[in-house]
PDB file of N, CA and C and ligand atoms in Angstrom:
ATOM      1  N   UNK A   1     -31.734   7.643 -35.472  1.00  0.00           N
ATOM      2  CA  UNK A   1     -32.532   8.210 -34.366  1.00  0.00           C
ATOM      3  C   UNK A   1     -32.237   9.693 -34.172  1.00  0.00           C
ATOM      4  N   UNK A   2     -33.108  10.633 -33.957  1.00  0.00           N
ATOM      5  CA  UNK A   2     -33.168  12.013 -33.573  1.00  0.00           C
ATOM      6  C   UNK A   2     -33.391  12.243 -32.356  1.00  0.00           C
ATOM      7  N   UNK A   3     -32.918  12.754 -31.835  1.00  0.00           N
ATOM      8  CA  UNK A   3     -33.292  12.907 -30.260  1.00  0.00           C
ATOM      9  C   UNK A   3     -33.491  14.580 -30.779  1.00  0.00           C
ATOM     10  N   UNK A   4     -33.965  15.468 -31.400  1.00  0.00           N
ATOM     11  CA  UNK A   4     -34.548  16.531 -31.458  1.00  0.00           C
ATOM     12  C   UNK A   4     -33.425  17.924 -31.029  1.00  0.00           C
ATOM     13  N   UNK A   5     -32.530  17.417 -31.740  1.00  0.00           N
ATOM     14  CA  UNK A   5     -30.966  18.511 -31.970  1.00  0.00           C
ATOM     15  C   UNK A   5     -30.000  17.848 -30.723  1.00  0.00           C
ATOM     16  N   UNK A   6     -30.612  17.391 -29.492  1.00  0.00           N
ATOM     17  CA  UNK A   6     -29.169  17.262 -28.535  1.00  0.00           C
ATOM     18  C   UNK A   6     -29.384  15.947 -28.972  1.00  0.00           C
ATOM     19  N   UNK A   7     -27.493  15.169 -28.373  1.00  0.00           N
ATOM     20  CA  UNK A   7     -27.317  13.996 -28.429  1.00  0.00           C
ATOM     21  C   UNK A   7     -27.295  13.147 -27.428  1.00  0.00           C
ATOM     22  N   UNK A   8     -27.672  11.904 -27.525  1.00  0.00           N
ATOM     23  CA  UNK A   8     -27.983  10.786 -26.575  1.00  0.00           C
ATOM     24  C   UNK A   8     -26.588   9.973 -25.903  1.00  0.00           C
ATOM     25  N   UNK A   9     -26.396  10.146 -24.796  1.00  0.00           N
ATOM     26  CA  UNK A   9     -24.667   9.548 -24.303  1.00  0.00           C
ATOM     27  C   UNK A   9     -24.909   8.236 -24.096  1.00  0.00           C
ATOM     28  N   UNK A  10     -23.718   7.632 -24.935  1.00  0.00           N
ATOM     29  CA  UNK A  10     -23.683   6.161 -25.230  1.00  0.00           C
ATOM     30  C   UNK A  10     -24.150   5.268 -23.905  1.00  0.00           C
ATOM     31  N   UNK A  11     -23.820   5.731 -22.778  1.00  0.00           N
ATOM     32  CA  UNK A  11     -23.490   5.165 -21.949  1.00  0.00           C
ATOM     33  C   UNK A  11     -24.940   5.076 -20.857  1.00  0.00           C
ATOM     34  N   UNK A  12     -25.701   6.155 -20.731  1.00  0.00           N
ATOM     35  CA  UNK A  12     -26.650   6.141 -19.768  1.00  0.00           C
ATOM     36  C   UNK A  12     -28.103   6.506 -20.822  1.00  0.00           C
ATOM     37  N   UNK A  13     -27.672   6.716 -22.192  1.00  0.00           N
ATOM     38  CA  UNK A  13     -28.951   6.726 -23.079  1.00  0.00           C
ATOM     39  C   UNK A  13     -29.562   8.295 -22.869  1.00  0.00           C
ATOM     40  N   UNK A  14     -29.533   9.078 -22.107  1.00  0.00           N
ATOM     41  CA  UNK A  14     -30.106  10.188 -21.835  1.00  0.00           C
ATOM     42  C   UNK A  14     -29.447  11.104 -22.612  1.00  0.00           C
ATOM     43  N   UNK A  15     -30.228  12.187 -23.040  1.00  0.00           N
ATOM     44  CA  UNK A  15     -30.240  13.704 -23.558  1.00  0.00           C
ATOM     45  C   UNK A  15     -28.835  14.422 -22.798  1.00  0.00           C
ATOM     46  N   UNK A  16     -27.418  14.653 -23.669  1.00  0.00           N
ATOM     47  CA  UNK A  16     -26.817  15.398 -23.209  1.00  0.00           C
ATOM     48  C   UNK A  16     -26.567  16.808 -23.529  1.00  0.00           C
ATOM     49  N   UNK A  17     -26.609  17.448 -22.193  1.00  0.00           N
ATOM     50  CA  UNK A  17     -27.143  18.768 -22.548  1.00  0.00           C
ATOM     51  C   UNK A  17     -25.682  19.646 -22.780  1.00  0.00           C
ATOM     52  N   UNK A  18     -25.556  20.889 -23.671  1.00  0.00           N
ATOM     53  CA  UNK A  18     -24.476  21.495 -23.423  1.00  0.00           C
ATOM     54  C   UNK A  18     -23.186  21.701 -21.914  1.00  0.00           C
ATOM     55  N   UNK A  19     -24.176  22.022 -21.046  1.00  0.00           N
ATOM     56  CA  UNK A  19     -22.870  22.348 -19.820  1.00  0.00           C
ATOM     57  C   UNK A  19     -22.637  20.912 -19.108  1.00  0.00           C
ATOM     58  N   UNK A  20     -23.121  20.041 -19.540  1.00  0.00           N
ATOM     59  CA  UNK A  20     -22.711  18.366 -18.754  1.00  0.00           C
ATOM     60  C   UNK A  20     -21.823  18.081 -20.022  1.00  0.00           C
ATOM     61  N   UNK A  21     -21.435  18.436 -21.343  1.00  0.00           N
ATOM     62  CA  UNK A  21     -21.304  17.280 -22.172  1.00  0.00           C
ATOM     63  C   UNK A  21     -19.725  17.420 -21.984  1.00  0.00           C
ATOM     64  N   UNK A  22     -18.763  16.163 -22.597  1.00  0.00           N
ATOM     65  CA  UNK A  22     -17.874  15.869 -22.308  1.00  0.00           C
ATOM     66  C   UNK A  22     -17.751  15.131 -23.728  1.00  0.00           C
ATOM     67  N   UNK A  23     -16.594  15.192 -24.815  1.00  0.00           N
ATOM     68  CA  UNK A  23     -16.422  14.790 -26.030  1.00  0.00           C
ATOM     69  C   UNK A  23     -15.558  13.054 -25.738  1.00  0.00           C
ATOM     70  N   UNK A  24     -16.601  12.166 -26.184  1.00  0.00           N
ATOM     71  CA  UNK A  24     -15.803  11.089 -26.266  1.00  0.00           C
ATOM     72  C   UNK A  24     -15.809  10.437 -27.421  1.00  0.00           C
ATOM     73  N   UNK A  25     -15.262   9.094 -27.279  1.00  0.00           N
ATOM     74  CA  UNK A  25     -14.723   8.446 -28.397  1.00  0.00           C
ATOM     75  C   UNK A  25     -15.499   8.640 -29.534  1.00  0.00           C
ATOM     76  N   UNK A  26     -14.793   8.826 -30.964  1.00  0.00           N
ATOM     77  CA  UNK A  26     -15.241   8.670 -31.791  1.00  0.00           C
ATOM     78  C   UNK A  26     -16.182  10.067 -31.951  1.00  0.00           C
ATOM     79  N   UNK A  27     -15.936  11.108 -31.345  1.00  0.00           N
ATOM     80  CA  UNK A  27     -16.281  13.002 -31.287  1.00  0.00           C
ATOM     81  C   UNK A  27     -17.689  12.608 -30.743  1.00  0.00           C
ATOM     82  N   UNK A  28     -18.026  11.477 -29.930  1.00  0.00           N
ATOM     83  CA  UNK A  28     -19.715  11.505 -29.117  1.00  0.00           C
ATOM     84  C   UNK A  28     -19.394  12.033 -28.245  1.00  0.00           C
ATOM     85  N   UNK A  29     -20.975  12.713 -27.869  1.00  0.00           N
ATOM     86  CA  UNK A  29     -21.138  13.239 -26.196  1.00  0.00           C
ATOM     87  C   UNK A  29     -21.329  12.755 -25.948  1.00  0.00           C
ATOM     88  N   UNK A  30     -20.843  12.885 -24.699  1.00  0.00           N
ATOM     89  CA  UNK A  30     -20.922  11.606 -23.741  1.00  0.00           C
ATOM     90  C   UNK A  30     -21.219  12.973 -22.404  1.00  0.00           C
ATOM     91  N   UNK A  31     -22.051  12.657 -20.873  1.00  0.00           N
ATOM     92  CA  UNK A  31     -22.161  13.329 -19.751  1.00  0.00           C
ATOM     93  C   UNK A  31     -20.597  13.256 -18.810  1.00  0.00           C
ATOM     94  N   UNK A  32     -20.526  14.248 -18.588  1.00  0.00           N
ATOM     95  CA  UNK A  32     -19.093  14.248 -17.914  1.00  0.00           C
ATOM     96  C   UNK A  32     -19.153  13.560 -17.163  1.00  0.00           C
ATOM     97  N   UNK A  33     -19.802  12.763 -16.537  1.00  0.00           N
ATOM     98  CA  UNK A  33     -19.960  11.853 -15.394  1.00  0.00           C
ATOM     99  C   UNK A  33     -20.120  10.387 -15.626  1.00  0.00           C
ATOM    100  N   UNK A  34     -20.391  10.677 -16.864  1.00  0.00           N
ATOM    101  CA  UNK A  34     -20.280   9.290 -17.607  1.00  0.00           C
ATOM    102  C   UNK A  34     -18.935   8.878 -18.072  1.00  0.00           C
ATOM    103  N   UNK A  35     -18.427   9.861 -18.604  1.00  0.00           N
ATOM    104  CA  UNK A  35     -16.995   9.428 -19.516  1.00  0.00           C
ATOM    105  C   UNK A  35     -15.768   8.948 -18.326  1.00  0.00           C
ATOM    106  N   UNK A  36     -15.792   7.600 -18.303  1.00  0.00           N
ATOM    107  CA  UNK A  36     -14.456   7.424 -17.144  1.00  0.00           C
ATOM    108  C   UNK A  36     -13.788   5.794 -18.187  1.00  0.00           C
ATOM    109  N   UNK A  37     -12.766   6.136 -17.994  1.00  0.00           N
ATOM    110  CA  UNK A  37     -11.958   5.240 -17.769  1.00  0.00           C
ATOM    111  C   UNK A  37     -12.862   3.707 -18.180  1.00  0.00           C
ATOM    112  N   UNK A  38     -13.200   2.493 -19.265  1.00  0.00           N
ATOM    113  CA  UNK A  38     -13.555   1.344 -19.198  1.00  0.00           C
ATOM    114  C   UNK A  38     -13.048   0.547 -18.260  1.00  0.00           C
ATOM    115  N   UNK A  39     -11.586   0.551 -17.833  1.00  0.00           N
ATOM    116  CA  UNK A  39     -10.626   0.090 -17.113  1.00  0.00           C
ATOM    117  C   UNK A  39     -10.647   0.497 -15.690  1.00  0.00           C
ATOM    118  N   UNK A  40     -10.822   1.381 -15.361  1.00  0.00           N
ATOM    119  CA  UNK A  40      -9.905   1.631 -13.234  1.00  0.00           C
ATOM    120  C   UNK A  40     -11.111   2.632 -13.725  1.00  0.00           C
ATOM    121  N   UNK A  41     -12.282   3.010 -14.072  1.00  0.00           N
ATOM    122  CA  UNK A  41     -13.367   4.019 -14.215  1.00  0.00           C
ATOM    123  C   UNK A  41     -12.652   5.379 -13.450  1.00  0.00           C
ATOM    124  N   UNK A  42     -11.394   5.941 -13.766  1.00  0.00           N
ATOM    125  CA  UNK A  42     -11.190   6.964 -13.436  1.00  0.00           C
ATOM    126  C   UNK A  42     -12.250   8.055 -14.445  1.00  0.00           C
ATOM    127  N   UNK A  43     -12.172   9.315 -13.567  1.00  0.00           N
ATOM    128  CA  UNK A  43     -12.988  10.588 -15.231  1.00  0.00           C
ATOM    129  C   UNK A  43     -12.201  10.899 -15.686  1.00  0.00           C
ATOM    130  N   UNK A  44     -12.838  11.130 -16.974  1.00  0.00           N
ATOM    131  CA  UNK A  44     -11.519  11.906 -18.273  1.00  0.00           C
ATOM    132  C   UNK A  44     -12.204  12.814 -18.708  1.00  0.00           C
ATOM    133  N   UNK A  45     -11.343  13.300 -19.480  1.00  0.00           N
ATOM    134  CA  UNK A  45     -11.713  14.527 -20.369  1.00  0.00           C
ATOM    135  C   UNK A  45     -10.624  14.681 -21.461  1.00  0.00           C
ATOM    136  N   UNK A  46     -10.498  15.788 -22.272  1.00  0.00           N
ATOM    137  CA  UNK A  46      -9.805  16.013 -23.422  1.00  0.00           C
ATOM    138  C   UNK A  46      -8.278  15.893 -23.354  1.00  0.00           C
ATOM    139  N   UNK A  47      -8.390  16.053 -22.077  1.00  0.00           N
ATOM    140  CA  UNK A  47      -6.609  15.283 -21.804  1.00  0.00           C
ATOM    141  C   UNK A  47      -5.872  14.696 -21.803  1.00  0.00           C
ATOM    142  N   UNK A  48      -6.576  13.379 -21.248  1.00  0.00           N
ATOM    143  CA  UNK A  48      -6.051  12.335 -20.670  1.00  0.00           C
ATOM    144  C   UNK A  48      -7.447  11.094 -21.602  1.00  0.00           C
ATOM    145  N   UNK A  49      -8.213  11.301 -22.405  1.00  0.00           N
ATOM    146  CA  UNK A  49      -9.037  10.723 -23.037  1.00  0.00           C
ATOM    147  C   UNK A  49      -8.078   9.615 -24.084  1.00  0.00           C
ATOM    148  N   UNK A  50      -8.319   8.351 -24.033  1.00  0.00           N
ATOM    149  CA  UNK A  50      -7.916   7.749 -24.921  1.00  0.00           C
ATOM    150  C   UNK A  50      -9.005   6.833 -25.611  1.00  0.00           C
ATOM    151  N   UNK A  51      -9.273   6.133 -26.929  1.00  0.00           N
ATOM    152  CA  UNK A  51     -10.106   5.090 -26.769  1.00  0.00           C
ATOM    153  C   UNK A  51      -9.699   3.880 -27.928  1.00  0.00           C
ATOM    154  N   UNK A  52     -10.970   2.739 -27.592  1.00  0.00           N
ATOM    155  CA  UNK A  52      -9.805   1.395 -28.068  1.00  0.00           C
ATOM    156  C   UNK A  52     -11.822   1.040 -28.267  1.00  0.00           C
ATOM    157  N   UNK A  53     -11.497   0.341 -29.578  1.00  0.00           N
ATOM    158  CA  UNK A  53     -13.150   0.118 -29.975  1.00  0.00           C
ATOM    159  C   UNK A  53     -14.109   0.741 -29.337  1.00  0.00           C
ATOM    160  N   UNK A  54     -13.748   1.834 -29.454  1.00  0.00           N
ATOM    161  CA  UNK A  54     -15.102   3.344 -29.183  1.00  0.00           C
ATOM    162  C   UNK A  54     -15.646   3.312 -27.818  1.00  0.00           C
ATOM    163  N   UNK A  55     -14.171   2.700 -27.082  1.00  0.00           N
ATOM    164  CA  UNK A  55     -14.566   2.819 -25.374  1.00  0.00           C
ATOM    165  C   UNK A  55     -13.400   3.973 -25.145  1.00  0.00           C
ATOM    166  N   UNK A  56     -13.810   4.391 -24.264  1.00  0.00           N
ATOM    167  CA  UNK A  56     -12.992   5.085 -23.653  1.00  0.00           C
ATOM    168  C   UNK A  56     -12.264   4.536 -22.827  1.00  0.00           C
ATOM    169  N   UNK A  57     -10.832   5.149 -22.383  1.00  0.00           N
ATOM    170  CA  UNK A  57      -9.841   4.227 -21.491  1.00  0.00           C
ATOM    171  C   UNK A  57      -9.014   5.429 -21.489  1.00  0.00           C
ATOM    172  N   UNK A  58      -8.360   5.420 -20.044  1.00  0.00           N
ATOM    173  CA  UNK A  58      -7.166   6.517 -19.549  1.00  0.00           C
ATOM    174  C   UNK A  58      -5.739   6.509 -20.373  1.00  0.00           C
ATOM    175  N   UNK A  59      -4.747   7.461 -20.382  1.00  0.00           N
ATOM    176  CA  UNK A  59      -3.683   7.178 -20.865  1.00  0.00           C
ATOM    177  C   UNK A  59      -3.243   6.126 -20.290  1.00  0.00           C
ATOM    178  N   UNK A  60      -3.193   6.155 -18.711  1.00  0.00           N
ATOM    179  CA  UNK A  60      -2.098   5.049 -18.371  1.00  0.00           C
ATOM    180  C   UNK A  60      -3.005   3.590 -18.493  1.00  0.00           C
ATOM    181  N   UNK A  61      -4.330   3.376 -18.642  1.00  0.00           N
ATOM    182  CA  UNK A  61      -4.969   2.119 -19.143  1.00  0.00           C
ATOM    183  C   UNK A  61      -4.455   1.670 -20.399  1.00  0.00           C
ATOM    184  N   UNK A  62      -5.070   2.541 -21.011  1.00  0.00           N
ATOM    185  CA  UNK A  62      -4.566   2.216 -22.950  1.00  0.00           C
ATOM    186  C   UNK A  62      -3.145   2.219 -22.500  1.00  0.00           C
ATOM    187  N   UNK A  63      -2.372   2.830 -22.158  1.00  0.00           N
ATOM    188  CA  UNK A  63      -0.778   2.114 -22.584  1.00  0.00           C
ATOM    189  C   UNK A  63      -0.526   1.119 -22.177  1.00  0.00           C
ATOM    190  N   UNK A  64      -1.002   0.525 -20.892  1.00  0.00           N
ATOM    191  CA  UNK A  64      -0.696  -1.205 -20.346  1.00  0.00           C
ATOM    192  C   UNK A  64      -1.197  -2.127 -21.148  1.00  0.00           C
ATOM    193  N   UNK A  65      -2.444  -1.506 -21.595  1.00  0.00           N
ATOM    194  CA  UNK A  65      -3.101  -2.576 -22.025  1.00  0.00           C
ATOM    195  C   UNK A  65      -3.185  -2.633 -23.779  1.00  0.00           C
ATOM    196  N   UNK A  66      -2.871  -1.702 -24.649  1.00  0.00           N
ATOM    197  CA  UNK A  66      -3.032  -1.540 -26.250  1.00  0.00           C
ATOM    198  C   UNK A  66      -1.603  -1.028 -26.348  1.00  0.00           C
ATOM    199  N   UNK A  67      -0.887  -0.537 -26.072  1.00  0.00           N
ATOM    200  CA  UNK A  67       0.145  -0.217 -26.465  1.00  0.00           C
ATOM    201  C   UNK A  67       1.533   0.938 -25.868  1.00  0.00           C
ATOM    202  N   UNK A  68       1.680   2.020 -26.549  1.00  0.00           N
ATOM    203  CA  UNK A  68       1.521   2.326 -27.869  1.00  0.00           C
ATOM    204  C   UNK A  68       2.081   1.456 -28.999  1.00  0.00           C
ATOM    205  N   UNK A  69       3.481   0.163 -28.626  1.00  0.00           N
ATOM    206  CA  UNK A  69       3.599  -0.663 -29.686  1.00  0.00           C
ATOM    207  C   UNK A  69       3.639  -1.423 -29.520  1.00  0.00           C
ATOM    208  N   UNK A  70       1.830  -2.111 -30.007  1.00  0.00           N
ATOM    209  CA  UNK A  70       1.964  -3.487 -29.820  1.00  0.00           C
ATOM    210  C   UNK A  70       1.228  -3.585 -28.719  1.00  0.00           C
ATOM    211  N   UNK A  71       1.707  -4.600 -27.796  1.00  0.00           N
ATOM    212  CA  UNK A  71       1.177  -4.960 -26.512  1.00  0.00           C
ATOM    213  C   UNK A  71       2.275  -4.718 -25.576  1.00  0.00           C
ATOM    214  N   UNK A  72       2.018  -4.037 -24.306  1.00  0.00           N
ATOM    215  CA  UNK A  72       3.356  -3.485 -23.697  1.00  0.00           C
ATOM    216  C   UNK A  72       3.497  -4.592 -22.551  1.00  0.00           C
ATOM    217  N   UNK A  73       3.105  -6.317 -22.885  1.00  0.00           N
ATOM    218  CA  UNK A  73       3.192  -7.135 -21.632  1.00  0.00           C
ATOM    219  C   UNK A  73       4.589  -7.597 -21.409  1.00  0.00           C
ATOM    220  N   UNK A  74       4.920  -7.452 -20.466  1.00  0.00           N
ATOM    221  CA  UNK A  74       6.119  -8.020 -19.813  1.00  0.00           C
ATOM    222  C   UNK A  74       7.440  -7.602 -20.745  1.00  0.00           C
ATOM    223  N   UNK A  75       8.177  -8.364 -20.370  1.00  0.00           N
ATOM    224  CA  UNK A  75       9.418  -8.520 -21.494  1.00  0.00           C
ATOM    225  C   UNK A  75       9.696  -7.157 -22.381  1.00  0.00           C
ATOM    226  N   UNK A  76       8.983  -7.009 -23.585  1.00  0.00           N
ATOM    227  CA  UNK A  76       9.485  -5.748 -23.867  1.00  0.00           C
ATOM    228  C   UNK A  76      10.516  -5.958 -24.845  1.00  0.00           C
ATOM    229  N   UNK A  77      10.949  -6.778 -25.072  1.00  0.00           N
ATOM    230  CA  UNK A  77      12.984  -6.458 -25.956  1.00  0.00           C
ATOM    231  C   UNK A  77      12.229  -7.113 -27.132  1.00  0.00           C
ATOM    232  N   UNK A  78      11.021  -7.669 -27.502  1.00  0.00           N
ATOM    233  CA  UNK A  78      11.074  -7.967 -29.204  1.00  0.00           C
ATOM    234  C   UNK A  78      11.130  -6.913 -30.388  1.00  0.00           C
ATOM    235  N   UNK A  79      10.515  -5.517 -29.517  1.00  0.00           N
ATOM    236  CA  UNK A  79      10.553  -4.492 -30.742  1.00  0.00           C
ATOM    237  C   UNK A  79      11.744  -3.518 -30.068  1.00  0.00           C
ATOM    238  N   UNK A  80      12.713  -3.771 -30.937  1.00  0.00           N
ATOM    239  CA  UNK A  80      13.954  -2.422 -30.894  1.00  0.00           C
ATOM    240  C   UNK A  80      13.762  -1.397 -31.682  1.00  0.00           C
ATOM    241  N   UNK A  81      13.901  -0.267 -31.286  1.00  0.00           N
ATOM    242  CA  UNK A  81      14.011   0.469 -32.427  1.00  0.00           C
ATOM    243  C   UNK A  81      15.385   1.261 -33.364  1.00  0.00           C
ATOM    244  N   UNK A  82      15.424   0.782 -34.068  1.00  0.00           N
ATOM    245  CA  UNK A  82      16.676   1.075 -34.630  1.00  0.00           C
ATOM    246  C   UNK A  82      17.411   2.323 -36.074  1.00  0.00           C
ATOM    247  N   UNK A  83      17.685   3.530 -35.475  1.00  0.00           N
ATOM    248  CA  UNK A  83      17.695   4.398 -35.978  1.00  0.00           C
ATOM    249  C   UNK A  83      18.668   4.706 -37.306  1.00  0.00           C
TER     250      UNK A  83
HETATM  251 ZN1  LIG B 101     -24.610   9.656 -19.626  1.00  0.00          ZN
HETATM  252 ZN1  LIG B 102      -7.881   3.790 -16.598  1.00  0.00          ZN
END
């Protein structure tokens, strides 16, 4: 599909224009108002942007919930790391 040079944001389907756009998962534009958080819909941006099957999700979402090793539920002591 061409949307006629601008790109279409995953999320609301509409034409995103240069001064709204906001880089998300997978280098799409996405409308800055669109890009929040899948999880607690906080907004992100290039900062604090994380994503997990081409959703977007906050640092502190993605770390409760994907990792960084593994799954970070409960407990905790199966992966040591040992130098
Ligand atoms: Zn949008
Ligand atoms: Zn979040």
């Amino acid at each position: 599909m061409s949307f006629g040079g601008g790109e279409a944001c995953p999320v609301c389907e509409k034409k995103v224009y240069f001064a709204e756009k906001a880089l998300g998962p997978q280098g799409k534009s996405y409308h800055k108002a669109c890009l929040v958080c899948t999880a607690c819909k906080k907004s992100l941006d290039s900062t604090n942007l994380c994503e997990k099957d081409s959703k977007p999700y906050c640092k502190a979402c993605y770390g409760k919930n994907f990792g960084p090793k593994g799954f970070g539920f409960a407990g905790g002591a199966a992966i040591m790391h040992t130098n």
